[in-house]
mmCIF file of C-alpha atoms and ligand atoms in Angstrom:
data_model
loop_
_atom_site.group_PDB
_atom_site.id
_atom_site.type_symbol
_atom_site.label_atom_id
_atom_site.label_comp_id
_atom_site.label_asym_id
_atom_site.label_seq_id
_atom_site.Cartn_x
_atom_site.Cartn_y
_atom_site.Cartn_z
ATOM 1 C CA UNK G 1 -74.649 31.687 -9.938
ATOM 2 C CA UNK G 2 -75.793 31.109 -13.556
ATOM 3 C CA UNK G 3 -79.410 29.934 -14.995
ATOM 4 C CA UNK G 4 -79.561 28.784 -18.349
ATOM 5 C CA UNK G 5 -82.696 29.034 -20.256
ATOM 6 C CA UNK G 6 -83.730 26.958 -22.575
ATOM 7 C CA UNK G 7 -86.137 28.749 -25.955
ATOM 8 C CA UNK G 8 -87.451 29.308 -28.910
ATOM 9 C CA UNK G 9 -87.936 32.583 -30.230
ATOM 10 C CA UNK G 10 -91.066 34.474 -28.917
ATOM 11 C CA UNK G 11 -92.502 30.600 -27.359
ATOM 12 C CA UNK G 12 -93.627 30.663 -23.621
ATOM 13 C CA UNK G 13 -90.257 31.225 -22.383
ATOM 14 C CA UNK G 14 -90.686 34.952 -23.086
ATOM 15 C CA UNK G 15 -92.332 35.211 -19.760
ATOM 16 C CA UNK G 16 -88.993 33.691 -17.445
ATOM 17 C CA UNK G 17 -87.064 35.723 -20.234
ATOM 18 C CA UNK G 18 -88.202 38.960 -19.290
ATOM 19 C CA UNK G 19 -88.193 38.243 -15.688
ATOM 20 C CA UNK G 20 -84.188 37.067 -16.366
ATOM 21 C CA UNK G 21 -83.584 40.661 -17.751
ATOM 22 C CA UNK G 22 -85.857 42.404 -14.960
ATOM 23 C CA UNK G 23 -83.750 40.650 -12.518
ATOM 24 C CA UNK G 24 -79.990 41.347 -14.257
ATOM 25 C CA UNK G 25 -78.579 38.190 -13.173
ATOM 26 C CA UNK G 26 -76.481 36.431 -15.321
ATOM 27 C CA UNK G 27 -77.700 33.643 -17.416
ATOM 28 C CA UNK G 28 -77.009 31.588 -21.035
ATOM 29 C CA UNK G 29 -79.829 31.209 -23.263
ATOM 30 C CA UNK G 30 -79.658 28.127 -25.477
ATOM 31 C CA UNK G 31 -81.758 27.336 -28.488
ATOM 32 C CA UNK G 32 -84.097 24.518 -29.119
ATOM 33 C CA UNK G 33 -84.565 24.662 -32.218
ATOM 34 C CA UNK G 34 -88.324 23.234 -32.895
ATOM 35 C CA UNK G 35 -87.839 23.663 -36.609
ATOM 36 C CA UNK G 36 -85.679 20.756 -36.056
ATOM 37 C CA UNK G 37 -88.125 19.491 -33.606
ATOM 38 C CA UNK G 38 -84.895 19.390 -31.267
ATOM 39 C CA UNK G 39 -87.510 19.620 -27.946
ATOM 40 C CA UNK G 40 -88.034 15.837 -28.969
ATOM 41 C CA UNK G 41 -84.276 14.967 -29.010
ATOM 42 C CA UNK G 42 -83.340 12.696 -25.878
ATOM 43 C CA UNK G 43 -80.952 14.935 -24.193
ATOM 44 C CA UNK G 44 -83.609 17.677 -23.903
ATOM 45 C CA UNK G 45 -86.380 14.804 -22.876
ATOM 46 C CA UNK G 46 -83.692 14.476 -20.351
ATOM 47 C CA UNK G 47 -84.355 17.930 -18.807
ATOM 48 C CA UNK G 48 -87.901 18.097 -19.569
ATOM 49 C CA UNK G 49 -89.784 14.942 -20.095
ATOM 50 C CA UNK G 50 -92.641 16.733 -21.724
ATOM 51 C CA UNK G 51 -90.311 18.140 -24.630
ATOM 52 C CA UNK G 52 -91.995 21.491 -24.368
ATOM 53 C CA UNK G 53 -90.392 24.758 -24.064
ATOM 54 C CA UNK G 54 -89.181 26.392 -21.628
ATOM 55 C CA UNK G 55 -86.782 24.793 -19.480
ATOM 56 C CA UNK G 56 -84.789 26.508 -16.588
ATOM 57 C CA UNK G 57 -81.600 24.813 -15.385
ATOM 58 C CA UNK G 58 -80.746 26.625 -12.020
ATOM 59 C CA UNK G 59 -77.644 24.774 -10.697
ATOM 60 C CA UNK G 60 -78.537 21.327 -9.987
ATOM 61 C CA UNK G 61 -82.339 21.972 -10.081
ATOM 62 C CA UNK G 62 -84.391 22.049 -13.474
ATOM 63 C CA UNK G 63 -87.573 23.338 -13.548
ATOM 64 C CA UNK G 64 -90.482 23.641 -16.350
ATOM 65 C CA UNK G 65 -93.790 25.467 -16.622
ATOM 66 C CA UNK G 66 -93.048 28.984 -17.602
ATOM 67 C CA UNK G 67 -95.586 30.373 -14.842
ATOM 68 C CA UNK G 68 -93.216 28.420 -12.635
ATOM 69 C CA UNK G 69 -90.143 29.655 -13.425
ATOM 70 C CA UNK G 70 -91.079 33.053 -13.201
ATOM 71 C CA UNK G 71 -92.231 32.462 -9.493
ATOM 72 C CA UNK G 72 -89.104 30.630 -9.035
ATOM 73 C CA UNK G 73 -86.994 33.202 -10.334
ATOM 74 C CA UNK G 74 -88.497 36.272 -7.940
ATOM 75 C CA UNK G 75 -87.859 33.976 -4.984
ATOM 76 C CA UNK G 76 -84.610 33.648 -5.393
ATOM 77 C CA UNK G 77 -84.341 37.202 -5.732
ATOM 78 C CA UNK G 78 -86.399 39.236 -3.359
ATOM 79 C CA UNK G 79 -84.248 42.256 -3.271
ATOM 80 C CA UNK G 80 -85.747 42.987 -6.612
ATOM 81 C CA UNK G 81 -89.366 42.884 -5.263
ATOM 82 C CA UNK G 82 -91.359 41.391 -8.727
ATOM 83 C CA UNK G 83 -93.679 39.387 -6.279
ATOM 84 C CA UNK G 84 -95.077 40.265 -2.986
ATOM 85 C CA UNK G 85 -94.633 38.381 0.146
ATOM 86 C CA UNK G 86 -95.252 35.189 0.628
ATOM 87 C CA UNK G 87 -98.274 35.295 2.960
ATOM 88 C CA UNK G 88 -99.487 38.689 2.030
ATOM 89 C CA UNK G 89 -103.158 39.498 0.430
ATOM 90 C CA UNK G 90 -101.094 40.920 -2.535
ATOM 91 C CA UNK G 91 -99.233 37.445 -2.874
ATOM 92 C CA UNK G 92 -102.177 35.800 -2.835
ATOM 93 C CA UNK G 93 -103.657 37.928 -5.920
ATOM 94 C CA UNK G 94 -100.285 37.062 -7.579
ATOM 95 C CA UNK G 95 -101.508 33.475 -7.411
ATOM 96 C CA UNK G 96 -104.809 34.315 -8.664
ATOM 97 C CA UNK G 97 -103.473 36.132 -11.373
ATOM 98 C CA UNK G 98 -100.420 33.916 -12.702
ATOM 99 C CA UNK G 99 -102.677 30.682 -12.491
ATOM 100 C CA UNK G 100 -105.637 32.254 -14.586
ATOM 101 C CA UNK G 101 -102.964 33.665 -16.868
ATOM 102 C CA UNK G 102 -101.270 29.789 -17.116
ATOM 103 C CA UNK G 103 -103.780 27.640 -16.819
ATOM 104 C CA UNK G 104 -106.747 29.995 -18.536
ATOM 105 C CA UNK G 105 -105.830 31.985 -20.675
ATOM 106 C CA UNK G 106 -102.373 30.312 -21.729
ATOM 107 C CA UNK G 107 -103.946 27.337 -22.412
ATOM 108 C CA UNK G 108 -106.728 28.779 -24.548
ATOM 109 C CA UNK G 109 -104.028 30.610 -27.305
ATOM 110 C CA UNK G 110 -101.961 26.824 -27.251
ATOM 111 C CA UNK G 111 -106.044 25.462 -28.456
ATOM 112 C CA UNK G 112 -105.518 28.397 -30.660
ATOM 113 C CA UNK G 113 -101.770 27.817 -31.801
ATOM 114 C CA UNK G 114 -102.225 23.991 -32.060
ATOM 115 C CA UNK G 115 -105.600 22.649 -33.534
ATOM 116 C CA UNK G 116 -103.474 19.614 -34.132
ATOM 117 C CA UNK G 117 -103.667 18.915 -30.957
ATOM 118 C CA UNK G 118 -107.099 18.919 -30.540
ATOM 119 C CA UNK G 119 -108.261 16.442 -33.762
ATOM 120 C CA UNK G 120 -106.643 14.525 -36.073
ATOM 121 C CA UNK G 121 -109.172 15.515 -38.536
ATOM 122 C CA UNK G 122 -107.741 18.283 -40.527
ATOM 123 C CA UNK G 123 -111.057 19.843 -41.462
ATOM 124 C CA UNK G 124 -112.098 20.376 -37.512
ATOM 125 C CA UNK G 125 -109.256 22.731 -37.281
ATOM 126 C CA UNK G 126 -111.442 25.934 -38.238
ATOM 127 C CA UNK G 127 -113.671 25.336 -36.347
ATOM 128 C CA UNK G 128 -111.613 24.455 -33.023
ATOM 129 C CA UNK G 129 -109.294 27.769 -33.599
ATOM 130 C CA UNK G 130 -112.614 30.116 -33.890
ATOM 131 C CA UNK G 131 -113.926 28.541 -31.028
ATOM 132 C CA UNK G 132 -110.504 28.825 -29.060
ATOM 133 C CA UNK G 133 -110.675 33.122 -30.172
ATOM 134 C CA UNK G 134 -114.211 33.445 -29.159
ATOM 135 C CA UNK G 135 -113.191 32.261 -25.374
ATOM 136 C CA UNK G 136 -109.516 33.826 -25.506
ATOM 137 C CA UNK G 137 -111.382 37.046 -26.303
ATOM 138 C CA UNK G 138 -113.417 36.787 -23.450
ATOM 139 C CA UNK G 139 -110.718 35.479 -21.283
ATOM 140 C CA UNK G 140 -108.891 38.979 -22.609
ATOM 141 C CA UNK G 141 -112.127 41.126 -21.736
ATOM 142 C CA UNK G 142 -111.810 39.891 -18.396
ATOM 143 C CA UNK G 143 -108.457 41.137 -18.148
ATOM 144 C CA UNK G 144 -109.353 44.821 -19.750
ATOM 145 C CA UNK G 145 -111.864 45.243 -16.779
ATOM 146 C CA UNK G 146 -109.150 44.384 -14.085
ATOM 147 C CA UNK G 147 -106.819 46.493 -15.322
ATOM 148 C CA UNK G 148 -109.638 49.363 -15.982
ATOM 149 C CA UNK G 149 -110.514 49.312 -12.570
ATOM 150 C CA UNK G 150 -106.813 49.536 -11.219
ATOM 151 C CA UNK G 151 -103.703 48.867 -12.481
ATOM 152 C CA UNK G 152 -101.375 50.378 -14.280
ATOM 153 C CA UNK G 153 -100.074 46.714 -13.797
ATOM 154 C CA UNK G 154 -101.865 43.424 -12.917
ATOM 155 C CA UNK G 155 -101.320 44.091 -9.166
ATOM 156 C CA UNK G 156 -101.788 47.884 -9.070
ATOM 157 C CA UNK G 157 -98.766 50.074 -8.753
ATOM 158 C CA UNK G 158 -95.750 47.635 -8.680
ATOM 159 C CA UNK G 159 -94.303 45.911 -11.665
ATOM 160 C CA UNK G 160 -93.725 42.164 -11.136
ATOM 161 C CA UNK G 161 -93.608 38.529 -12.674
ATOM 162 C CA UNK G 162 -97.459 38.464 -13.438
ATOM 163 C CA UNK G 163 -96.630 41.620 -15.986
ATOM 164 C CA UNK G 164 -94.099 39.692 -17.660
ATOM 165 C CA UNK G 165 -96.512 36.914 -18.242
ATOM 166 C CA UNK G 166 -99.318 38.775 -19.050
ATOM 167 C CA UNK G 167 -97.393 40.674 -21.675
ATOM 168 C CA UNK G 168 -96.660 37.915 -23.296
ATOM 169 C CA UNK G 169 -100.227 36.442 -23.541
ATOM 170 C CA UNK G 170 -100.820 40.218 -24.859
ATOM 171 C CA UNK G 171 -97.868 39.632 -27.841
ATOM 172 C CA UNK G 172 -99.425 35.836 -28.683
ATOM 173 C CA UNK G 173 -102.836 37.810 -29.291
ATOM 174 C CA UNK G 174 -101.482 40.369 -31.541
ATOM 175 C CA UNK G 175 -102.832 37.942 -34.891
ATOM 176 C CA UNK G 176 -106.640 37.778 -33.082
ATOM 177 C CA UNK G 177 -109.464 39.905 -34.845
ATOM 178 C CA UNK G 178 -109.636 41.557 -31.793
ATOM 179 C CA UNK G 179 -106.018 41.865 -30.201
ATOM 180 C CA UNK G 180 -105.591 43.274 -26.539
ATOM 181 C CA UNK G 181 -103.953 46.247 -28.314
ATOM 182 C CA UNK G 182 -107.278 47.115 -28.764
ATOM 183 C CA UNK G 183 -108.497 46.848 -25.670
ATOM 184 C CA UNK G 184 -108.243 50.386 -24.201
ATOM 185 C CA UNK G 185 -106.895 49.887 -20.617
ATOM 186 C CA UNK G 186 -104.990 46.336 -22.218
ATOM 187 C CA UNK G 187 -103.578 48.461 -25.179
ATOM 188 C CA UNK G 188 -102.010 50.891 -22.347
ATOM 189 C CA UNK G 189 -100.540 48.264 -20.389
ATOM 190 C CA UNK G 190 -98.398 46.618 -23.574
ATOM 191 C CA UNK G 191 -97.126 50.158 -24.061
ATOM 192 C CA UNK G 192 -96.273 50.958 -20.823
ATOM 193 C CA UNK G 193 -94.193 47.564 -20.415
ATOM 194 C CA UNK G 194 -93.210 47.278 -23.802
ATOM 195 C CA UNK G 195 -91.408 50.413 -23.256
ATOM 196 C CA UNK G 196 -89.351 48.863 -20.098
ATOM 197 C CA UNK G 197 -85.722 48.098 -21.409
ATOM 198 C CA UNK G 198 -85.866 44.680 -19.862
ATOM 199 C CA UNK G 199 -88.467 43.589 -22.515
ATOM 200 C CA UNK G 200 -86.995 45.216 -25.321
ATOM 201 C CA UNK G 201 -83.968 42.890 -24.946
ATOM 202 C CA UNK G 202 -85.466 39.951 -24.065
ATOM 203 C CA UNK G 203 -87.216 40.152 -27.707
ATOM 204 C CA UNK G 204 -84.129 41.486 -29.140
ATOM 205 C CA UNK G 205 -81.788 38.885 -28.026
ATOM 206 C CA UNK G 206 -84.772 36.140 -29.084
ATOM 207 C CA UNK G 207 -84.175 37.998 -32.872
ATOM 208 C CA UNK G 208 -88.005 39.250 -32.860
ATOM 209 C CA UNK G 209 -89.269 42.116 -34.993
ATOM 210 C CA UNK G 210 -91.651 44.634 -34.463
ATOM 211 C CA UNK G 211 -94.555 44.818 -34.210
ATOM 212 C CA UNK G 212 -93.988 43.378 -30.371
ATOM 213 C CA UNK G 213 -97.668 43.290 -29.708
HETATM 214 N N1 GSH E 1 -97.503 24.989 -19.770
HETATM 215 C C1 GSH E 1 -96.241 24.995 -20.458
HETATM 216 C C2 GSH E 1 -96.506 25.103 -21.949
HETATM 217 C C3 GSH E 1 -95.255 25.104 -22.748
HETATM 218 C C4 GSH E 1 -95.569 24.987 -24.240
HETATM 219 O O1 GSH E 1 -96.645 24.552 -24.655
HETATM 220 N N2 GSH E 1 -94.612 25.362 -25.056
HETATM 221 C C5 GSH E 1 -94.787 25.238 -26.478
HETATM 222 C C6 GSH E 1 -94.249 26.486 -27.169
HETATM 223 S S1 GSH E 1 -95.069 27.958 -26.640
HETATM 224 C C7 GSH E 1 -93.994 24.065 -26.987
HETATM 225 O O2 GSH E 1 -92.965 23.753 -26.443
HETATM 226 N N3 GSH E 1 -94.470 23.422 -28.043
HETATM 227 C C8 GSH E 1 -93.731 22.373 -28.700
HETATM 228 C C9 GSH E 1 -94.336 21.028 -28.558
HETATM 229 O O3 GSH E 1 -95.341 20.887 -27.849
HETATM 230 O O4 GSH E 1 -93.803 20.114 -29.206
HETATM 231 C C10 GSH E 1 -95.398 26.172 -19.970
HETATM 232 O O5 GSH E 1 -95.979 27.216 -19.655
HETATM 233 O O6 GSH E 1 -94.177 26.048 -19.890
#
């Protein structure tokens, strides 16, 4: 069985990229290049209607939403335990965790990222990105006290999917004027997984430089 991801370097299919490598299964990774705005070009629309990035083709299934993937992924392999049990109290904080991290705090940096997307009036832009860092950076203070009061990972003691998405919300922040490196119990956590040589080759093989976070 192969999976073939679809990226661009360091774009949100880090996430599904590190959980590839976690996993050691193979897989092809294939380029869209957006400099060439090639997530627009009709045989990718094909795969992903929304012409965003990333795109998992597993077999004759294709799935988007990187938060998705990544749950998709440690189904199909339990044996390497990155999510609890379906049906457990630590499966349900999985949820908790991977949706805030998607659909909160993901979706705050893309405000961030792409201003554009918010007016068509250049000169709101400013204005729309400071806003955007004043609520990431409270989305990311929420974070530091959760992992403060536990961790060393998002569910306590066992590595999973919602670290590899969570470590890549930690490498988008790197540019803010307060980055989660910062962030004492935050700034642990990217060293501790940044260290894990799953990671280190996902951003390796997507041709990214250090700093990682
Ligand atoms: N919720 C989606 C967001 C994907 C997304 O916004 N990807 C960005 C790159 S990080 C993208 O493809 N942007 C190009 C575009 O919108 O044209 C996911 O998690 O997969």
């Amino acid at each position: 069985m192969g999976y073939k991801l679809f990226y661009y370097p360091g774009n949100a299919n880090l996430a599904p990229h590190f959980v590839l490598e976690e996993l050691g299964v193979p897989y092809e990774l294939s380029l869209v290049d957006r400099t060439r705005n090639q997530q627009k070009d009709p045989d990718y629309l094909r795969l992903n209607p929304n012409g965003r990035i990333p795109t998992l083709v597993d077999g004759e299934q294709v799935l988007y939403e990187a938060a998705a993937i990544c749950l998709h992924l440690a189904d199909r392999h339990p044996q390497a335990g990155l999510a609890p049990d379906p049906g457990t109290r630590e499966r349900g904080e999985l949820y908790k965790w991977l949706m805030y991290f998607t659909n909160t705090v993901q979706a705050e940096a893309m405000i961030y990222f792409y201003p554009e997307t918010r007016s068509a009036d250049e000169s709101h832009w400013p204005a729309i990105k400071r806003r955007a860092e004043e609520r990431l950076g409270g989305w990311f203070d929420n974070v530091e006290a959760h992992l403060a009061a536990g961790g060393p990972y998002v569910l306590g003691a066992s590595y999973g999917i919602a670290d590899c998405f969570l470590f890549m919300l930690g490498r988008w922040g790197r540019g803010l004027q307060r980055p989660p490196r910062a962030l004492p119990a935050f700034g642990r956590f990217l060293n501790l997984v940044g260290e894990r040589p799953a990671i280190r080759r996902a951003l390796e093989q997507e041709g990214l430089t250090q700093p990682y976070f």
